[in-house]
Amino acid sequence: MRKLDTIIRDYHWGSRTALAELRGAPSPSPAPEAELWVGAHPDDPSRLRDCGVPLDRYLAANPAGLLGPGSLAAFGPRLPFLLKVLAVDAPLSLQVHPDREQAATGYAERGYRDDRAKPEVLVALTEFATLAGFRAPAATAALLDGLAVPGLAPVRAAVAAGEVGEALRLALTGTTGGLVAEVAAAAARAPALAHVAELAEVYPGDPGVVAALLLDAVVLRPGQAVYVGPGVPHAHLRGVGVELMVNSDNVLRAGLTTKEVDVPAVLSVVDTRCGPAAVLAGEVDGPLRTYPTPDPEFRLHEARPGAVLPGGGPQLLLCVNGSVVVRRGGDEVVLAAGESAFLPHDEDAAQLAGEGRAFWAAVNLGA
């Protein structure tokens, strides 16, 4: 087992307190801190604390021994998942991720960042607000009727006809700044749409504000999770959560951002059948709470002292409060809040002790 130094990514939507306080660092931080990365993505790999070697380079030196035969055969000589903590103080972009086939084609032909899909599951550490998946058409039609904004008539007609993809296309390509302002004014009078009014304040004139009317608004309680599969449109709004995903940074943005937007690409991969994203309570088995997802690359668990972490395949462990002790064989690693460790492939189980709480990421080869 190897203790890791993790990476902090600074984006404008991040928090100046959440990740600093998680790590016991001075708070507020000098700049917004948005994401804590634990993993081996080549853009920002964690490093082995005792020697500074990047985790991706460490794995490349002995993929069979460190990843194990099952993970190596299924996913190649790389860590298949990436673990993060998100600290969201301002809305993220409206975005979607391609599936495996779309990602491979997009990487070869359209310059996508990775050749892999990016399904993900996020567990709330605090109350966490997000837009994820399409609201039921009848509910969306009623919501649009209540706003009473004439310029939304084409979008409303598409929704009523069950053509959610066409409604999204109209929202993203047929929306003017004036219509966004009308929507913002109407949303400000509707308490259930306070998030839409906020989006319009942050991104005035952005068509993503209108597209947000089509999405399901979810507020997760601590311990609840949301699963975002390929093609599911989403935009995180606020809160702190632990997120596990395929080891990919494939993001296609539709709006609500100052970064590059590619509406045609978004429309080509969005899953208009997806409905609201799945909210998970987790399956409790003693000190383990598991958040099941259909992806073979990853499985996320909340782990408390007394948990037994079965061996087999690569694993990551991140402590989120207090401290935990991880023991396997004759090895022992102590993690304080904000610290993490890589557990290489081993058939022996690890035991968790201490007085804290951690999140455990492993492969899900039975999926």
Coordinates of C-alpha atoms in Angstrom, one line a residue:
M1 CA 0.0 0.0 0.0
R2 CA 1.3 3.4 -0.9
K3 CA 0.3 6.8 0.5
L4 CA -0.4 9.4 -2.1
D5 CA -0.1 13.2 -2.5
T6 CA -3.2 14.4 -4.4
I7 CA -3.8 17.2 -6.8
I8 CA -6.0 20.3 -6.2
R9 CA -7.5 21.8 -9.4
D10 CA -8.4 25.5 -9.2
Y11 CA -11.5 26.6 -11.2
H12 CA -13.6 29.7 -10.7
W13 CA -16.6 27.6 -9.5
G14 CA -14.7 26.1 -6.6
S15 CA -14.8 26.8 -2.9
R16 CA -12.2 28.7 -0.9
T17 CA -13.1 26.8 2.3
A18 CA -14.3 23.2 1.6
L19 CA -11.2 21.5 0.3
A20 CA -8.9 23.5 2.5
E21 CA -10.9 22.5 5.6
L22 CA -11.1 18.9 4.4
R23 CA -7.2 18.7 4.3
G24 CA -6.6 20.8 7.4
A25 CA -5.0 23.6 5.3
P26 CA -5.3 27.3 5.9
S27 CA -8.9 28.5 5.2
P28 CA -10.0 30.4 3.2
S29 CA -7.5 29.4 0.4
P30 CA -6.0 32.1 -1.8
A31 CA -8.0 31.0 -4.8
P32 CA -11.1 28.8 -5.3
E33 CA -10.3 25.1 -5.0
A34 CA -12.7 23.0 -7.1
E35 CA -11.5 19.4 -7.4
L36 CA -9.2 17.1 -5.4
W37 CA -8.0 14.3 -7.7
V38 CA -6.9 10.9 -6.5
G39 CA -5.7 8.7 -9.3
A40 CA -3.5 8.2 -12.3
H41 CA -5.0 10.3 -15.0
P42 CA -2.0 11.6 -17.1
D43 CA -3.2 15.2 -16.9
D44 CA -2.8 15.3 -13.1
P45 CA -1.7 12.0 -11.5
S46 CA -1.3 11.6 -7.8
R47 CA 2.2 11.0 -6.6
L48 CA 3.7 8.5 -4.2
R49 CA 4.3 10.4 -1.0
D50 CA 7.6 8.7 -0.1
C51 CA 9.3 9.3 -3.4
G52 CA 7.3 11.7 -5.6
V53 CA 6.8 9.2 -8.5
P54 CA 3.6 9.9 -10.4
L55 CA 1.1 7.1 -9.9
D56 CA 0.6 6.5 -13.7
R57 CA 4.4 6.0 -14.1
Y58 CA 4.5 3.7 -11.1
L59 CA 1.8 1.5 -12.6
A60 CA 3.4 1.5 -16.0
A61 CA 6.5 -0.1 -14.5
N62 CA 4.6 -3.2 -13.3
P63 CA 1.0 -3.2 -14.6
A64 CA 0.4 -7.0 -14.1
G65 CA 1.6 -7.0 -10.5
L66 CA 0.0 -3.7 -9.4
L67 CA -3.3 -3.9 -11.3
G68 CA -3.9 -7.6 -11.3
P69 CA -4.7 -9.9 -14.2
G70 CA -8.4 -9.2 -14.3
S71 CA -8.2 -5.5 -14.5
L72 CA -5.2 -5.7 -16.9
A73 CA -7.2 -8.0 -19.3
A74 CA -10.3 -5.9 -19.1
F75 CA -9.0 -2.3 -19.1
G76 CA -5.4 -2.5 -20.2
P77 CA -2.3 -1.2 -18.4
R78 CA -3.9 1.8 -16.6
L79 CA -5.9 2.5 -13.5
P80 CA -9.5 2.2 -14.8
F81 CA -11.1 4.8 -12.4
L82 CA -10.5 8.3 -11.1
L83 CA -11.6 9.5 -7.7
K84 CA -12.4 13.1 -6.9
V85 CA -13.8 15.4 -4.3
L86 CA -15.8 18.3 -5.9
A87 CA -16.4 21.6 -4.0
V88 CA -19.0 23.5 -6.0
D89 CA -19.7 27.1 -4.9
A90 CA -20.9 28.3 -8.3
P91 CA -22.7 26.4 -11.2
L92 CA -20.7 24.1 -13.4
S93 CA -21.2 23.9 -17.2
L94 CA -24.2 22.1 -18.8
Q95 CA -22.4 19.0 -20.1
V96 CA -22.7 15.5 -21.3
H97 CA -20.3 12.6 -21.7
P98 CA -20.0 10.2 -24.6
D99 CA -20.4 6.4 -24.4
R100 CA -17.6 4.0 -25.1
E101 CA -18.1 3.8 -28.9
Q102 CA -18.7 7.6 -29.2
A103 CA -15.6 8.3 -27.2
A104 CA -13.4 6.1 -29.3
T105 CA -14.7 7.6 -32.5
G106 CA -14.5 11.1 -31.2
Y107 CA -11.0 10.7 -30.1
A108 CA -9.9 9.4 -33.5
E109 CA -11.9 11.8 -35.6
R110 CA -12.9 14.9 -33.6
G111 CA -10.1 15.6 -31.1
Y112 CA -11.8 14.4 -27.9
R113 CA -9.6 14.5 -24.9
D114 CA -9.8 10.8 -24.2
D115 CA -10.8 7.6 -26.0
R116 CA -12.9 6.5 -23.0
A117 CA -16.4 7.1 -21.8
K118 CA -16.9 9.0 -18.5
P119 CA -19.9 7.6 -16.5
E120 CA -19.7 8.8 -12.9
V121 CA -21.4 8.5 -9.5
L122 CA -21.3 11.4 -7.0
V123 CA -22.0 10.9 -3.3
A124 CA -23.0 14.1 -1.4
L125 CA -20.9 15.0 1.7
T126 CA -23.1 18.1 2.2
E127 CA -26.4 19.0 0.7
F128 CA -25.7 18.9 -3.0
A129 CA -27.8 20.5 -5.7
T130 CA -27.6 19.4 -9.3
L131 CA -29.5 19.2 -12.6
A132 CA -29.3 15.6 -14.0
G133 CA -31.3 14.0 -16.7
F134 CA -34.5 15.1 -18.3
R135 CA -37.6 15.9 -16.3
A136 CA -40.8 14.0 -17.3
P137 CA -42.3 15.7 -20.3
A138 CA -45.7 16.3 -18.7
A139 CA -44.0 18.1 -15.8
T140 CA -41.8 20.1 -18.0
A141 CA -44.8 21.2 -20.2
A142 CA -46.7 22.3 -17.1
L143 CA -43.6 24.2 -15.8
L144 CA -43.3 26.0 -19.1
D145 CA -46.9 26.9 -19.1
G146 CA -46.5 28.4 -15.6
L147 CA -43.7 30.6 -16.8
A148 CA -45.9 32.2 -19.4
V149 CA -43.1 33.2 -21.7
P150 CA -44.4 33.4 -25.3
G151 CA -40.9 32.8 -26.8
L152 CA -40.8 29.3 -25.2
A153 CA -43.8 28.1 -27.3
P154 CA -41.6 26.1 -29.8
V155 CA -39.8 24.4 -26.9
R156 CA -43.0 23.7 -25.1
A157 CA -44.6 22.2 -28.3
A158 CA -41.6 19.9 -28.8
V159 CA -41.8 18.7 -25.1
A160 CA -45.6 18.1 -25.4
A161 CA -45.0 16.0 -28.5
G162 CA -42.4 13.9 -26.5
E163 CA -39.6 15.2 -28.6
V164 CA -37.2 16.1 -25.9
G165 CA -34.1 16.1 -28.2
E166 CA -35.8 18.6 -30.4
A167 CA -36.7 20.7 -27.4
L168 CA -33.1 20.7 -26.3
R169 CA -31.9 21.6 -29.8
L170 CA -34.3 24.5 -30.0
A171 CA -33.3 25.7 -26.5
L172 CA -29.6 25.6 -27.4
T173 CA -29.7 26.9 -31.0
G174 CA -32.9 29.1 -31.1
T175 CA -32.5 31.1 -27.9
T176 CA -31.7 34.8 -27.9
G177 CA -30.4 36.9 -25.1
G178 CA -33.7 38.6 -24.8
L179 CA -35.5 35.3 -24.3
V180 CA -33.0 34.3 -21.6
A181 CA -33.7 37.6 -19.8
E182 CA -37.5 36.9 -20.0
V183 CA -37.0 33.4 -18.7
A184 CA -34.8 34.8 -15.9
A185 CA -37.4 37.3 -14.9
A186 CA -40.1 34.7 -14.8
A187 CA -38.0 32.2 -12.9
A188 CA -37.2 34.8 -10.3
R189 CA -41.0 34.8 -9.5
A190 CA -41.1 31.1 -9.1
P191 CA -39.4 29.7 -6.0
A192 CA -39.0 26.2 -7.5
L193 CA -36.9 27.8 -10.3
A194 CA -34.6 29.9 -8.2
H195 CA -31.7 27.9 -9.6
V196 CA -32.6 29.0 -13.2
A197 CA -32.6 32.6 -12.1
E198 CA -29.2 32.1 -10.5
L199 CA -27.9 30.5 -13.7
A200 CA -29.1 33.6 -15.6
E201 CA -27.3 35.9 -13.2
V202 CA -24.0 34.0 -13.6
Y203 CA -24.3 33.4 -17.3
P204 CA -26.6 36.2 -18.7
G205 CA -27.8 35.6 -22.2
D206 CA -26.6 32.0 -22.2
P207 CA -28.9 29.5 -24.0
G208 CA -28.0 26.9 -21.4
V209 CA -30.4 28.8 -19.0
V210 CA -33.3 27.8 -21.2
A211 CA -32.0 24.3 -21.6
A212 CA -31.9 24.0 -17.8
L213 CA -35.7 24.2 -17.8
L214 CA -35.7 20.7 -19.4
L215 CA -33.6 19.1 -16.7
D216 CA -34.5 17.4 -13.5
A217 CA -33.5 19.4 -10.4
V218 CA -32.2 17.2 -7.6
V219 CA -31.0 18.1 -4.1
L220 CA -29.1 15.2 -2.5
R221 CA -28.9 14.8 1.2
P222 CA -25.5 13.8 2.7
G223 CA -25.0 10.1 1.9
Q224 CA -27.3 10.1 -1.2
A225 CA -25.7 9.7 -4.6
V226 CA -26.6 10.5 -8.2
Y227 CA -25.4 8.3 -11.1
V228 CA -24.8 10.0 -14.4
G229 CA -24.4 7.6 -17.3
P230 CA -23.3 8.3 -20.8
G231 CA -25.4 10.8 -22.7
V232 CA -27.1 12.2 -19.5
P233 CA -27.1 16.0 -19.5
H234 CA -26.2 17.5 -16.2
A235 CA -24.9 20.6 -14.4
H236 CA -23.8 20.6 -10.8
L237 CA -25.0 23.7 -8.9
R238 CA -23.6 23.7 -5.4
G239 CA -22.3 21.4 -2.6
V240 CA -19.4 19.1 -1.8
G241 CA -19.3 15.5 -2.9
V242 CA -17.1 12.5 -3.6
E243 CA -17.2 11.5 -7.3
L244 CA -15.9 8.3 -8.9
M245 CA -15.7 7.8 -12.7
V246 CA -14.0 6.1 -15.5
N247 CA -10.4 7.4 -15.8
S248 CA -11.4 10.0 -18.4
D249 CA -11.7 13.7 -18.9
N250 CA -14.1 13.5 -21.8
V251 CA -16.5 16.5 -21.4
L252 CA -18.8 18.0 -24.1
R253 CA -20.2 21.3 -23.0
A254 CA -23.5 22.8 -24.2
G255 CA -23.4 26.1 -22.2
L256 CA -23.2 27.8 -18.8
T257 CA -19.4 28.1 -19.2
T258 CA -16.7 30.3 -20.5
K259 CA -15.0 27.2 -21.9
E260 CA -15.4 25.8 -25.4
V261 CA -19.0 24.9 -26.3
D262 CA -19.8 22.2 -28.9
V263 CA -23.6 22.1 -29.3
P264 CA -23.6 19.8 -32.3
A265 CA -21.4 17.3 -30.5
V266 CA -23.6 17.4 -27.4
L267 CA -26.8 16.9 -29.5
S268 CA -25.1 14.0 -31.3
V269 CA -24.4 12.0 -28.0
V270 CA -27.2 13.1 -25.6
D271 CA -29.5 10.4 -24.5
T272 CA -33.0 11.8 -25.0
R273 CA -34.5 8.7 -23.4
C274 CA -32.7 8.9 -20.1
G275 CA -35.3 10.6 -18.0
P276 CA -34.2 11.8 -14.5
A277 CA -30.8 10.6 -13.3
A278 CA -30.9 7.7 -10.8
V279 CA -30.6 8.8 -7.1
L280 CA -29.0 6.1 -5.0
A281 CA -29.4 5.6 -1.2
G282 CA -26.6 3.0 -1.1
E283 CA -26.7 -0.6 0.0
V284 CA -25.6 -0.9 3.7
D285 CA -23.7 -4.0 4.9
G286 CA -22.4 -3.2 8.4
P287 CA -19.6 -0.6 8.1
L288 CA -19.8 -0.6 4.3
R289 CA -22.3 1.3 2.1
T290 CA -22.1 0.4 -1.6
Y291 CA -23.3 2.6 -4.4
P292 CA -24.0 0.1 -7.3
T293 CA -23.5 1.2 -10.8
P294 CA -23.5 -0.8 -14.1
D295 CA -19.9 0.0 -15.1
P296 CA -17.2 -2.7 -14.8
E297 CA -14.5 0.0 -14.4
F298 CA -15.5 1.1 -10.9
R299 CA -17.5 0.6 -7.8
L300 CA -17.7 3.2 -5.0
H301 CA -18.2 2.4 -1.3
E302 CA -18.3 4.4 1.9
A303 CA -16.2 2.6 4.4
R304 CA -16.1 3.0 8.2
P305 CA -13.9 1.3 10.8
G306 CA -14.5 -2.4 11.0
A307 CA -14.9 -2.7 7.2
V308 CA -13.2 -5.5 5.4
L309 CA -12.0 -4.5 1.9
P310 CA -11.8 -7.7 -0.3
G311 CA -8.6 -8.1 -2.3
G312 CA -8.4 -8.4 -6.1
G313 CA -7.6 -5.6 -8.5
P314 CA -6.4 -2.0 -7.9
Q315 CA -8.0 0.1 -5.2
L316 CA -8.0 3.7 -3.9
L317 CA -8.9 4.8 -0.4
L318 CA -9.7 8.5 0.6
C319 CA -10.3 9.6 4.1
V320 CA -12.9 12.3 4.4
N321 CA -13.0 12.9 8.2
G322 CA -11.2 11.8 11.3
S323 CA -8.5 9.3 10.6
V324 CA -8.5 5.7 9.4
V325 CA -5.9 2.9 9.6
V326 CA -5.6 0.4 6.7
R327 CA -4.0 -2.9 7.4
R328 CA -3.2 -5.7 4.9
G329 CA -0.8 -8.5 5.6
G330 CA 2.0 -6.9 7.6
D331 CA 1.5 -3.5 6.0
E332 CA -0.2 -0.5 7.7
V333 CA -1.1 3.0 6.4
V334 CA -2.7 5.8 8.5
L335 CA -4.8 8.3 6.6
A336 CA -6.0 11.7 8.0
A337 CA -8.9 13.6 6.5
G338 CA -8.0 14.6 2.9
E339 CA -5.3 11.9 2.6
S340 CA -5.4 8.9 0.3
A341 CA -3.7 5.7 -0.6
F342 CA -3.3 3.3 -3.5
L343 CA -3.8 -0.4 -2.7
P344 CA -2.2 -2.6 -5.4
H345 CA -3.7 -5.9 -6.5
D346 CA -3.6 -8.5 -3.8
E347 CA -5.8 -11.5 -3.0
D348 CA -5.7 -10.7 0.7
A349 CA -8.4 -8.4 2.2
A350 CA -7.6 -5.2 3.9
Q351 CA -9.1 -4.2 7.3
L352 CA -10.1 -0.6 8.2
A353 CA -9.7 0.7 11.8
G354 CA -9.6 4.1 13.5
E355 CA -12.3 6.7 14.1
G356 CA -13.0 8.2 10.7
R357 CA -14.7 7.7 7.5
A358 CA -13.3 6.9 4.0
F359 CA -14.4 6.2 0.5
W360 CA -13.1 3.1 -1.2
A361 CA -12.9 2.7 -5.0
A362 CA -12.4 -0.6 -6.7
V363 CA -13.0 -2.3 -10.0
N364 CA -16.4 -3.9 -10.6
L365 CA -15.5 -6.8 -12.9
G366 CA -18.7 -8.7 -12.1
A367 CA -20.9 -6.0 -13.7

